[in-house]
Amino acid sequence: GYLPSMREELSRAEDPLRCALQYAICGNYIDFSVPQGVSEEKLEEVLASAKDIAIEEEKLEALRRSLSEAEELVYLLDNCGEIVLDRLLMEEIRREFPGIRITAVVRGGEIVNDVTLKDAEETGLAELAQVMANGDDIGGNALARISPETREKLFSADLILSKGLG
């Protein structure tokens, strides 16, 4: 698939964290729940355009600083179409900040096409992060509805990255 070529691109990038962020951001366009679906051509077009996504230097440096100071990152996942790109970003974060612990939060049940524990297992996400279900089967993470464990994890995190309706 696409992962080896994207990893190759990251290894050649002047700023691999920026490149991984660009891929993760373009992943928001890869939503298999949209009525027209995602064609192979559209997917290739979206991935090729990742390098054109502008990321403000101050925001990138603020994220880099936060990551360097964080012990625990909670990454709220959205839909399964983008999980590979999220994994790529988590790999880069772990490479640049090896001391950080990452918890990836997935949906507690099947809702549209959102990431579940099964998806996380199939993509090998557990190799990079602790994976936990949020205890709910709605899109997003409504604090009043998610499990006490997930809520506690969110409140104790040094940093939270949230994708789409994460």
Short mmCIF file of C-alpha atoms in Angstrom, two decimals:
data_model
loop_
_atom_site.label_atom_id
_atom_site.label_comp_id
_atom_site.label_asym_id
_atom_site.label_seq_id
_atom_site.Cartn_x
_atom_site.Cartn_y
_atom_site.Cartn_z
CA GLY A 1 0.00 0.00 0.00
CA TYR A 2 0.88 3.60 0.53
CA LEU A 3 2.59 3.33 3.92
CA PRO A 4 6.09 2.34 2.68
CA SER A 5 6.24 5.25 0.21
CA MET A 6 5.01 7.69 2.86
CA ARG A 7 7.62 6.41 5.33
CA GLU A 8 10.24 6.90 2.61
CA GLU A 9 9.00 10.46 2.08
CA LEU A 10 9.27 11.11 5.83
CA SER A 11 12.82 9.77 5.95
CA ARG A 12 13.85 12.27 3.25
CA ALA A 13 11.87 15.21 4.65
CA GLU A 14 13.71 18.28 5.90
CA ASP A 15 11.25 18.37 8.81
CA PRO A 16 9.73 14.90 9.32
CA LEU A 17 7.30 16.07 12.04
CA ARG A 18 5.85 18.71 9.70
CA CYS A 19 5.58 16.12 6.93
CA ALA A 20 3.82 13.60 9.23
CA LEU A 21 1.43 16.33 10.39
CA GLN A 22 0.63 17.23 6.79
CA TYR A 23 -0.23 13.59 6.07
CA ALA A 24 -2.38 13.37 9.21
CA ILE A 25 -4.21 16.56 8.28
CA CYS A 26 -4.89 15.40 4.73
CA GLY A 27 -6.23 12.21 6.30
CA ASN A 28 -9.25 14.20 7.40
CA TYR A 29 -10.31 14.22 3.75
CA ILE A 30 -10.18 10.43 3.55
CA ASP A 31 -13.56 9.73 5.07
CA PHE A 32 -15.19 6.60 3.72
CA SER A 33 -18.55 7.64 5.16
CA VAL A 34 -19.04 10.35 2.55
CA PRO A 35 -21.79 9.36 0.12
CA GLN A 36 -19.57 9.38 -2.95
CA GLY A 37 -16.87 7.33 -1.24
CA VAL A 38 -13.15 7.75 -1.90
CA SER A 39 -11.75 6.59 -5.23
CA GLU A 40 -8.18 5.37 -5.67
CA GLU A 41 -7.51 8.42 -7.88
CA LYS A 42 -8.87 10.83 -5.27
CA LEU A 43 -6.84 9.13 -2.55
CA GLU A 44 -3.64 9.51 -4.58
CA GLU A 45 -4.51 13.15 -5.30
CA VAL A 46 -5.11 13.89 -1.60
CA LEU A 47 -1.87 12.18 -0.51
CA ALA A 48 0.14 13.98 -3.20
CA SER A 49 -1.26 17.31 -2.01
CA ALA A 50 -0.18 16.73 1.62
CA LYS A 51 3.07 18.66 1.13
CA ASP A 52 1.05 21.72 0.09
CA ILE A 53 -0.82 21.93 3.41
CA ALA A 54 0.38 25.06 5.18
CA ILE A 55 1.29 24.71 8.84
CA GLU A 56 2.11 27.95 10.64
CA GLU A 57 5.66 27.91 11.96
CA GLU A 58 4.64 29.24 15.40
CA LYS A 59 2.02 26.49 15.81
CA LEU A 60 4.43 23.79 14.69
CA GLU A 61 7.06 25.02 17.15
CA ALA A 62 4.46 25.22 19.93
CA LEU A 63 3.49 21.59 19.22
CA ARG A 64 7.14 20.52 19.12
CA ARG A 65 7.75 22.28 22.46
CA SER A 66 4.64 20.68 24.00
CA LEU A 67 5.70 17.25 22.75
CA SER A 68 9.20 17.71 24.17
CA GLU A 69 7.74 18.56 27.60
CA ALA A 70 4.96 15.95 27.62
CA GLU A 71 5.17 12.58 29.28
CA GLU A 72 1.74 11.46 28.12
CA LEU A 73 -0.05 12.20 24.85
CA VAL A 74 -3.66 11.20 24.23
CA TYR A 75 -4.50 10.94 20.53
CA LEU A 76 -8.24 10.93 19.81
CA LEU A 77 -8.85 9.05 16.58
CA ASP A 78 -11.68 9.69 14.15
CA ASN A 79 -12.44 7.54 11.11
CA CYS A 80 -10.75 4.37 9.96
CA GLY A 81 -9.91 5.84 6.55
CA GLU A 82 -7.20 7.95 8.13
CA ILE A 83 -5.84 5.59 10.79
CA VAL A 84 -2.75 4.72 8.73
CA LEU A 85 -1.86 8.42 8.50
CA ASP A 86 -2.44 8.83 12.23
CA ARG A 87 -0.12 5.89 12.80
CA LEU A 88 2.51 7.59 10.66
CA LEU A 89 2.32 10.70 12.85
CA MET A 90 2.50 8.62 16.03
CA GLU A 91 5.59 6.83 14.65
CA GLU A 92 7.26 10.16 14.01
CA ILE A 93 6.33 11.50 17.45
CA ARG A 94 7.81 8.37 19.06
CA ARG A 95 10.96 8.70 16.92
CA GLU A 96 11.52 12.36 17.83
CA PHE A 97 10.28 12.12 21.43
CA PRO A 98 11.07 8.54 22.54
CA GLY A 99 10.11 9.14 26.16
CA ILE A 100 6.51 10.06 25.44
CA ARG A 101 3.71 7.60 26.22
CA ILE A 102 0.88 7.62 23.68
CA THR A 103 -2.68 6.51 24.30
CA ALA A 104 -4.85 6.20 21.19
CA VAL A 105 -8.57 6.52 21.95
CA VAL A 106 -11.01 4.77 19.61
CA ARG A 107 -14.80 4.49 19.63
CA GLY A 108 -16.41 2.08 22.05
CA GLY A 109 -18.70 0.61 19.39
CA GLU A 110 -19.30 0.68 15.68
CA ILE A 111 -20.52 4.06 14.48
CA VAL A 112 -20.47 4.91 10.78
CA ASN A 113 -16.81 4.26 9.89
CA ASP A 114 -15.07 5.43 13.04
CA VAL A 115 -12.01 3.65 14.38
CA THR A 116 -12.69 0.75 16.77
CA LEU A 117 -10.40 -1.53 18.77
CA LYS A 118 -10.55 -4.06 15.92
CA ASP A 119 -9.32 -1.45 13.41
CA ALA A 120 -6.52 -0.42 15.75
CA GLU A 121 -5.43 -4.05 16.15
CA GLU A 122 -5.54 -4.70 12.39
CA THR A 123 -3.31 -1.71 11.67
CA GLY A 124 -0.77 -2.58 14.38
CA LEU A 125 -1.47 0.59 16.34
CA ALA A 126 -0.97 -1.25 19.64
CA GLU A 127 2.74 -1.55 18.78
CA LEU A 128 3.03 2.23 19.13
CA ALA A 129 0.44 3.18 21.68
CA GLN A 130 -1.82 1.97 24.41
CA VAL A 131 -5.19 1.67 22.69
CA MET A 132 -8.39 2.22 24.64
CA ALA A 133 -12.04 2.38 23.65
CA ASN A 134 -13.91 5.44 24.86
CA GLY A 135 -16.85 3.38 26.13
CA ASP A 136 -19.38 5.01 23.81
CA ASP A 137 -20.76 4.40 20.35
CA ILE A 138 -21.46 7.93 19.13
CA GLY A 139 -19.27 10.00 16.82
CA GLY A 140 -16.90 12.06 18.93
CA ASN A 141 -16.04 12.00 22.61
CA ALA A 142 -18.80 13.55 24.71
CA LEU A 143 -17.35 13.89 28.21
CA ALA A 144 -20.70 13.06 29.80
CA ARG A 145 -20.90 9.78 27.88
CA ILE A 146 -17.37 8.38 27.69
CA SER A 147 -16.10 5.89 30.23
CA PRO A 148 -14.62 7.13 33.52
CA GLU A 149 -11.28 5.56 32.47
CA THR A 150 -11.20 7.56 29.25
CA ARG A 151 -12.25 10.74 31.02
CA GLU A 152 -9.49 10.23 33.60
CA LYS A 153 -6.96 9.59 30.82
CA LEU A 154 -7.96 12.83 29.09
CA PHE A 155 -7.73 14.91 32.27
CA SER A 156 -4.35 13.45 33.25
CA ALA A 157 -2.76 13.86 29.79
CA ASP A 158 -0.06 16.46 29.24
CA LEU A 159 -1.17 16.88 25.64
CA ILE A 160 -4.23 15.87 23.57
CA LEU A 161 -4.32 15.61 19.78
CA SER A 162 -7.84 15.36 18.40
CA LYS A 163 -8.73 14.50 14.82
CA GLY A 164 -11.93 15.37 12.96
CA LEU A 165 -14.81 14.63 15.30
CA GLY A 166 -12.37 13.10 17.79
#
